[in-house]
Amino acid sequence: MRTQVGIIGSGPSGLLLAQLLHINGIESLVVERHSRAHVLSRIRAGVLEQRAVELLRSARVHQRMDREGQTHDGFDIAFSGQRHRIDLTGLSGSPVTVYGQTEITRDLMDARDASGAAIIDQAEDVCIEGLETDRPMLKFFKDGRAHTVACDFVAGCDGFHGVSRQTIPKAVLKEYERIYPFGWLGVLAETPPVSNELIYAHHERGFALCSMRSPRLSRYYLQVPLTDDPADWPDDRFWTELKRRLPADVANSLVTGPSIEKSIAPLRSFVVEPMSYRRLFLAGDAAHIVPPTGAKGLNLAASDIHYLSEALIAHYASADNSELVGYSNTCLRRVWKAERFSWWMTNLLHRFPESGPFGDRMQLAELDYLFGSRAAMTALAENYIGLPY
Ligand code: APR
Ligand code: PHB
């Protein structure tokens, strides 16, 4: 078999790339380790920058997003018992759109099916060979049979634990990492969201976040120790703790109900440089991870895919390889700024026991400054709505 672009991973990065290439007449093959049902069962963040919304529109997967996505003109930060609003649209000129990543993945899978091209799921032992040559190969097993696909290029869209990054010689890569000493316990519940915008809460007991997926589906998070297990958090304990970390008016209007999903995710900042090696290009979580506090993960995957699709289109349209050569540097400039923002927001809002009472006061002083300064709020807003591509 052969294809123009071999894509490893059918998360949002891989599927969006496949769709943008398809629209531009470029053939690709998507190989995925897990089943389609498994990929669609993962619950991830759901805040889209306007630029990501526009990219999904240009990929022609916007119908349901335009119908069901919610436009948010701002969000709240709560601290010291009070809520304070960041007026995103007023400060930065743009809202964000709340639409779950799982739904985006579903829309992209539907588009892939409609294009007649396959997603080879449950592919085992996917590996890349011949990276030192001009004809890299994807190898994998499907239903016990071995397959080899010759590719012009390989896109490593296989997330943090994928094979692509590991295939690049160690001496070529530099990894930057920060692991945070806590995780987020997330709960999905069929209850009306407590507020029609997101509330990020700073509290001495730890961070909390009130988010949503739809007018009937809420998503809440609590900062918890990494040693905790979801089983340590029966629903009653979760709701009681969440209420304690929210201002009284919010806690009083919180509608609780049985959880339909509960999981703990660690928080990590991670970047690999460079994001490409010969004919292999990394995109999305394969190349970088942000802590979820600024909701930047999916949005960074989208900007990588924008740059990569444009670079591949230029290659096939006019043999112009300059964007492919510049891909890593172009992506990394935006990646690092989003890393900085996610790190900053994480540091501002979480409880870091090791930084002591002085650290706690620094956070409160910064929050007080933030809401007393239009310049500081504007800086937050312009990062939250997303820096330009
Ligand atoms: N072979 C084939 N597929 C693989 C392999 C492998 N060895 N390893 C991982 N995969 C698949 C995973 O099963 C997953 O479906 O690659 C896909 C990667 O998808 P994501 O983890 O969703 O990563 P990405 O598409 O880059 O999306 C980034 O996801 O984690 C969030 O915050 C992040 O929102 C951001 C988005
Ligand atoms: C979510 O809804 O899952 C969500 C929203 C905002 C974040 C992180 C997660 O910053």
XYZ file of C-alpha atoms and ligand atoms in Angstrom:
435
model
C 0.000 0.000 0.000
C 0.997 3.610 -0.374
C -0.428 6.969 0.580
C 0.668 10.577 0.504
C 0.409 11.291 4.243
C 0.374 8.527 6.850
C -1.359 9.779 10.000
C -0.880 8.028 13.333
C -3.732 8.660 15.770
C -7.425 9.447 15.338
C -7.771 12.109 18.029
C -8.721 15.619 16.991
C -5.227 16.340 15.566
C -5.093 13.337 13.249
C -8.695 13.564 12.092
C -8.607 17.313 11.467
C -5.426 16.949 9.439
C -6.970 14.119 7.408
C -10.048 16.234 6.691
C -8.139 19.381 5.678
C -5.903 17.307 3.394
C -8.915 15.554 1.867
C -10.579 18.885 1.034
C -7.368 19.854 -0.744
C -7.145 16.651 -2.731
C -4.354 15.074 -0.675
C -4.711 11.422 0.249
C -4.034 10.147 3.754
C -4.339 6.999 5.817
C -5.264 7.192 9.510
C -4.143 4.376 11.825
C -5.411 4.237 15.384
C -4.470 1.910 18.212
C -7.860 1.895 19.955
C -11.406 1.193 18.801
C -13.608 4.016 17.582
C -15.890 3.542 20.599
C -12.935 3.911 22.953
C -11.745 7.106 21.244
C -15.276 8.529 21.546
C -15.566 7.627 25.225
C -12.774 9.975 26.313
C -13.992 13.158 27.955
C -11.750 16.134 27.470
C -11.968 19.908 27.672
C -14.407 21.867 25.601
C -13.422 25.520 25.188
C -12.611 26.587 21.634
C -10.786 29.712 20.603
C -12.473 31.610 17.766
C -9.554 30.697 15.487
C -10.135 26.990 16.161
C -13.835 27.465 15.401
C -12.892 29.076 12.079
C -10.512 26.224 11.288
C -13.281 23.674 11.946
C -15.529 25.717 9.662
C -12.895 25.678 6.921
C -12.710 21.907 7.434
C -16.506 21.830 6.848
C -17.277 20.123 10.139
C -19.118 23.034 11.684
C -22.837 22.330 11.275
C -23.428 20.716 14.667
C -20.887 22.957 16.408
C -22.722 26.034 15.105
C -26.036 24.584 16.326
C -25.021 23.162 19.684
C -21.905 25.116 20.666
C -22.414 27.899 23.186
C -20.828 31.310 22.741
C -19.320 32.602 25.984
C -18.460 36.283 26.225
C -16.657 35.902 29.525
C -15.929 33.767 32.560
C -15.609 34.282 36.295
C -12.713 33.876 38.660
C -13.816 33.426 42.281
C -11.558 34.134 45.242
C -11.990 35.291 48.839
C -15.700 34.469 48.629
C -16.419 36.766 45.638
C -16.857 36.256 41.886
C -15.109 38.578 39.421
C -15.809 38.545 35.703
C -13.359 38.596 32.827
C -15.281 40.202 29.970
C -13.551 38.380 27.117
C -15.449 40.051 24.309
C -15.292 43.522 25.855
C -11.568 43.277 26.599
C -10.298 41.330 23.614
C -13.008 41.579 20.966
C -13.712 37.860 20.835
C -15.770 35.259 22.701
C -14.930 31.553 23.061
C -17.147 28.627 22.085
C -17.992 25.809 24.480
C -18.322 22.560 22.511
C -16.895 19.274 23.773
C -13.808 17.733 22.245
C -15.610 14.407 22.101
C -18.244 16.001 19.843
C -15.548 17.471 17.586
C -13.971 14.042 17.285
C -17.365 12.541 16.424
C -18.010 15.218 13.761
C -14.568 14.592 12.256
C -15.133 10.827 12.204
C -18.450 11.379 10.397
C -16.671 13.608 7.872
C -13.992 10.960 7.355
C -16.668 8.322 6.741
C -18.469 10.637 4.310
C -15.213 11.150 2.382
C -15.038 7.408 1.793
C -11.565 7.190 3.350
C -10.911 4.779 6.173
C -9.768 5.064 9.742
C -7.901 1.849 10.473
C -8.747 1.398 14.136
C -7.493 -1.281 16.520
C -4.203 -1.253 14.613
C -1.540 -3.048 16.649
C 2.188 -2.402 16.943
C 2.133 0.688 14.760
C 5.669 1.762 13.934
C 7.521 4.034 11.538
C 10.434 2.682 9.524
C 12.743 4.265 6.973
C 12.736 7.700 8.561
C 16.304 8.159 7.337
C 15.116 7.727 3.742
C 12.768 9.768 1.558
C 10.108 7.091 1.733
C 9.103 6.444 5.340
C 6.846 3.484 5.994
C 4.068 2.869 8.455
C 3.893 -0.712 9.634
C 1.121 -2.239 11.726
C -0.990 -5.317 12.297
C -4.728 -5.353 11.758
C -6.747 -8.479 12.568
C -3.497 -10.413 12.831
C -2.272 -9.413 9.335
C 0.848 -7.323 8.785
C 0.554 -4.161 6.683
C 3.171 -1.813 5.265
C 2.235 1.604 3.887
C 4.779 3.685 1.997
C 4.251 7.403 2.685
C 5.587 10.700 1.430
C 5.218 12.095 4.951
C 4.154 10.836 8.375
C 2.112 12.929 10.817
C 2.616 11.860 14.426
C -0.774 12.746 15.934
C -0.658 9.948 18.490
C -0.800 11.889 21.722
C 1.607 12.012 24.614
C 2.061 8.220 24.879
C 2.339 7.570 21.141
C 5.164 5.987 19.150
C 6.006 8.881 16.851
C 8.020 11.001 19.246
C 9.819 7.886 20.462
C 10.893 7.060 16.902
C 12.974 10.230 16.622
C 16.608 9.665 17.666
C 17.064 10.731 21.299
C 20.079 12.899 20.477
C 17.930 15.086 18.240
C 15.242 15.882 20.791
C 15.132 18.140 23.784
C 12.270 17.699 26.222
C 11.048 20.302 28.690
C 8.735 19.189 31.466
C 7.047 20.285 34.672
C 4.873 17.931 36.667
C 2.474 19.539 39.122
C 2.025 18.016 42.584
C -1.749 17.469 42.221
C -4.414 16.307 39.784
C -7.903 17.291 38.655
C -10.821 15.131 39.698
C -13.469 15.629 36.999
C -17.152 14.803 37.248
C -19.728 14.850 34.475
C -23.328 15.079 35.663
C -26.719 15.363 34.010
C -27.582 18.532 35.873
C -28.058 22.108 34.670
C -24.768 24.038 34.950
C -24.566 26.252 38.035
C -23.848 29.304 35.892
C -24.126 30.069 32.192
C -20.417 30.892 32.083
C -17.380 29.063 33.498
C -16.245 29.754 37.058
C -12.591 29.160 37.983
C -12.316 29.168 41.783
C -9.251 29.865 43.906
C -9.750 28.547 47.442
C -7.564 27.697 50.422
C -8.818 24.088 50.184
C -7.721 23.964 46.533
C -8.827 24.940 43.054
C -12.285 24.184 41.629
C -13.833 24.709 38.196
C -17.472 24.828 37.130
C -17.849 24.077 33.430
C -20.465 22.537 31.183
C -21.135 20.636 28.003
C -24.732 21.721 27.331
C -27.684 23.323 29.167
C -28.316 19.922 30.776
C -24.808 18.587 31.217
C -22.351 19.975 33.765
C -18.644 19.360 34.110
C -16.973 20.124 37.454
C -13.395 19.729 38.645
C -11.587 19.730 41.988
C -7.860 19.924 42.670
C -6.979 16.697 44.518
C -3.769 14.987 45.678
C -2.208 12.739 43.048
C -2.452 9.856 45.470
C -6.284 10.006 45.422
C -8.369 7.545 43.465
C -11.837 8.304 41.993
C -13.162 5.603 44.338
C -12.139 7.859 47.250
C -14.679 10.373 45.970
C -18.253 9.115 46.171
C -20.667 11.675 44.696
C -21.725 13.075 48.080
C -18.161 13.814 49.058
C -17.503 15.449 45.689
C -20.511 17.794 45.868
C -19.829 18.723 49.492
C -16.222 19.598 48.728
C -17.133 21.519 45.570
C -19.635 23.637 47.507
C -17.022 24.441 50.131
C -14.677 25.825 47.484
C -17.297 28.040 45.775
C -18.666 31.420 46.890
C -21.872 30.982 48.934
C -24.250 32.277 46.227
C -22.825 29.795 43.730
C -22.801 26.891 46.210
C -26.426 27.609 47.108
C -27.608 27.401 43.532
C -25.577 24.290 42.623
C -27.825 21.461 41.419
C -26.262 18.104 42.294
C -27.054 14.696 40.846
C -25.496 11.314 40.141
C -22.189 11.490 38.287
C -22.029 9.815 34.893
C -18.238 9.950 34.663
C -15.528 10.498 37.239
C -11.784 10.451 36.675
C -8.531 11.967 37.910
C -6.036 13.502 35.499
C -2.503 14.564 36.427
C -1.329 18.044 35.422
C 1.744 18.398 33.284
C 3.548 20.962 31.160
C 5.642 19.372 28.410
C 7.259 20.481 25.149
C 9.531 18.624 22.771
C 11.860 20.441 20.394
C 12.003 20.197 17.451
C 8.509 19.103 16.431
C 9.731 17.449 13.245
C 12.419 15.099 12.064
C 13.016 14.556 8.340
C 9.617 13.498 6.962
C 7.914 13.016 10.338
C 5.895 15.903 11.792
C 4.546 15.823 15.343
C 1.301 17.635 16.164
C -0.910 18.101 19.221
C -0.319 16.137 22.408
C 2.467 14.116 20.729
C 4.602 17.273 20.908
C 3.276 19.212 23.883
C 1.037 19.013 26.918
C -0.413 21.898 28.884
C -2.157 21.730 32.244
C -5.890 22.155 31.553
C -6.299 25.430 33.464
C -6.318 27.648 30.370
C -8.148 25.090 28.152
C -5.343 25.325 25.604
C -4.710 21.625 24.737
C -7.162 21.235 21.896
C -6.580 24.785 20.676
C -2.845 24.165 20.337
C -3.539 20.940 18.471
C -5.687 22.998 16.098
C -2.967 25.579 15.417
C -0.367 22.844 14.778
C -2.728 21.233 12.296
C -3.386 24.552 10.621
C 0.362 25.033 10.038
C 0.960 21.420 9.023
C -1.939 21.251 6.580
C -0.899 24.534 4.958
C 2.684 23.299 4.669
C 1.636 20.003 3.069
C -0.763 21.784 0.703
C 2.068 24.126 -0.389
C 4.323 21.116 -0.952
C 1.847 19.295 -3.174
C 0.555 22.395 -4.963
C 3.862 24.012 -5.871
C 6.736 21.890 -4.550
C 7.285 24.668 -2.017
C 8.844 23.079 1.063
C 9.615 26.237 2.988
C 6.618 25.860 5.331
C 7.486 22.223 6.019
C 11.038 23.258 6.850
C 9.760 26.033 9.113
C 6.946 23.955 10.662
C 8.575 23.255 14.006
C 9.740 26.822 14.622
C 6.419 28.284 13.549
C 4.463 25.991 15.887
C 6.812 26.347 18.823
C 6.501 30.133 18.989
C 2.789 29.754 19.637
C 3.192 26.613 21.757
C 5.557 28.288 24.201
C 3.272 31.259 24.678
C 0.329 28.963 25.412
C 2.574 26.938 27.751
C 3.439 30.124 29.580
C -0.206 31.131 29.901
C -1.371 27.680 31.099
C 1.486 27.528 33.626
C 0.666 31.051 34.845
C -3.037 30.342 35.264
C -2.261 27.053 37.020
C 0.117 28.802 39.433
C -2.355 31.579 40.106
C -5.338 29.417 40.963
C -4.122 26.194 42.613
C -3.013 25.557 46.120
C 0.716 24.791 46.318
C 1.250 23.671 49.938
C 5.031 23.827 49.568
C 4.988 27.550 48.741
C 3.606 28.313 52.213
C 1.686 31.313 53.545
C 3.855 33.750 51.563
C 2.939 31.993 48.325
C -0.751 32.121 49.274
C -0.533 35.884 49.834
C 1.251 36.354 46.484
C -1.663 34.634 44.736
C -4.244 36.816 46.479
C -2.231 39.963 45.729
C -2.009 38.970 42.064
C -5.753 38.279 41.880
C -6.515 41.591 43.569
C -4.181 43.375 41.128
C -5.710 41.536 38.153
C -9.222 42.739 38.841
C -8.040 46.280 39.642
C -6.216 46.627 36.329
C -7.857 46.715 32.928
C -4.416 46.132 31.379
C -3.924 42.933 33.399
C -7.432 41.691 32.606
C -6.851 42.437 28.921
C -3.628 40.411 28.969
C -5.516 37.488 30.489
C -8.393 37.856 28.015
C -6.184 38.010 24.920
C -4.359 34.852 25.938
C -7.580 33.036 26.872
C -9.285 33.800 23.551
C -6.077 32.673 21.826
C -3.057 34.415 20.342
C -3.103 34.891 16.554
C -1.880 32.106 14.243
N -0.607 3.782 17.382
C -1.767 4.293 16.896
N -2.488 5.210 17.537
C -2.027 5.654 18.708
C -0.814 5.183 19.260
C -0.097 4.201 18.546
N 1.059 3.704 19.019
N -0.594 5.809 20.432
C -1.640 6.627 20.618
N -2.518 6.543 19.585
C -3.783 7.252 19.419
C -4.576 7.369 20.709
O -5.330 6.189 20.960
C -5.450 8.562 20.437
O -6.684 8.197 19.857
O -3.532 8.594 19.068
C -4.638 9.390 19.446
C -4.135 10.675 20.064
O -5.239 11.498 20.356
P -5.226 12.583 21.525
O -4.568 12.023 22.720
O -6.616 13.072 21.629
O -4.248 13.730 20.981
P -4.497 14.860 19.899
O -5.282 14.360 18.742
O -3.188 15.509 19.682
O -5.492 15.869 20.625
C -5.076 16.866 21.455
O -6.417 16.030 23.192
O -5.533 15.448 25.248
C -6.250 16.374 24.564
O -5.744 18.363 25.682
C -5.541 17.623 24.550
O -7.377 18.613 23.706
C -6.105 18.192 23.335
C -6.216 17.134 22.364
C -13.905 21.564 30.622
O -15.052 21.973 30.404
O -13.653 20.357 30.641
C -12.837 22.560 30.853
C -13.101 23.906 30.699
C -12.110 24.828 30.925
C -10.864 24.416 31.306
C -10.578 23.069 31.449
C -11.567 22.132 31.224
O -9.894 25.350 31.542
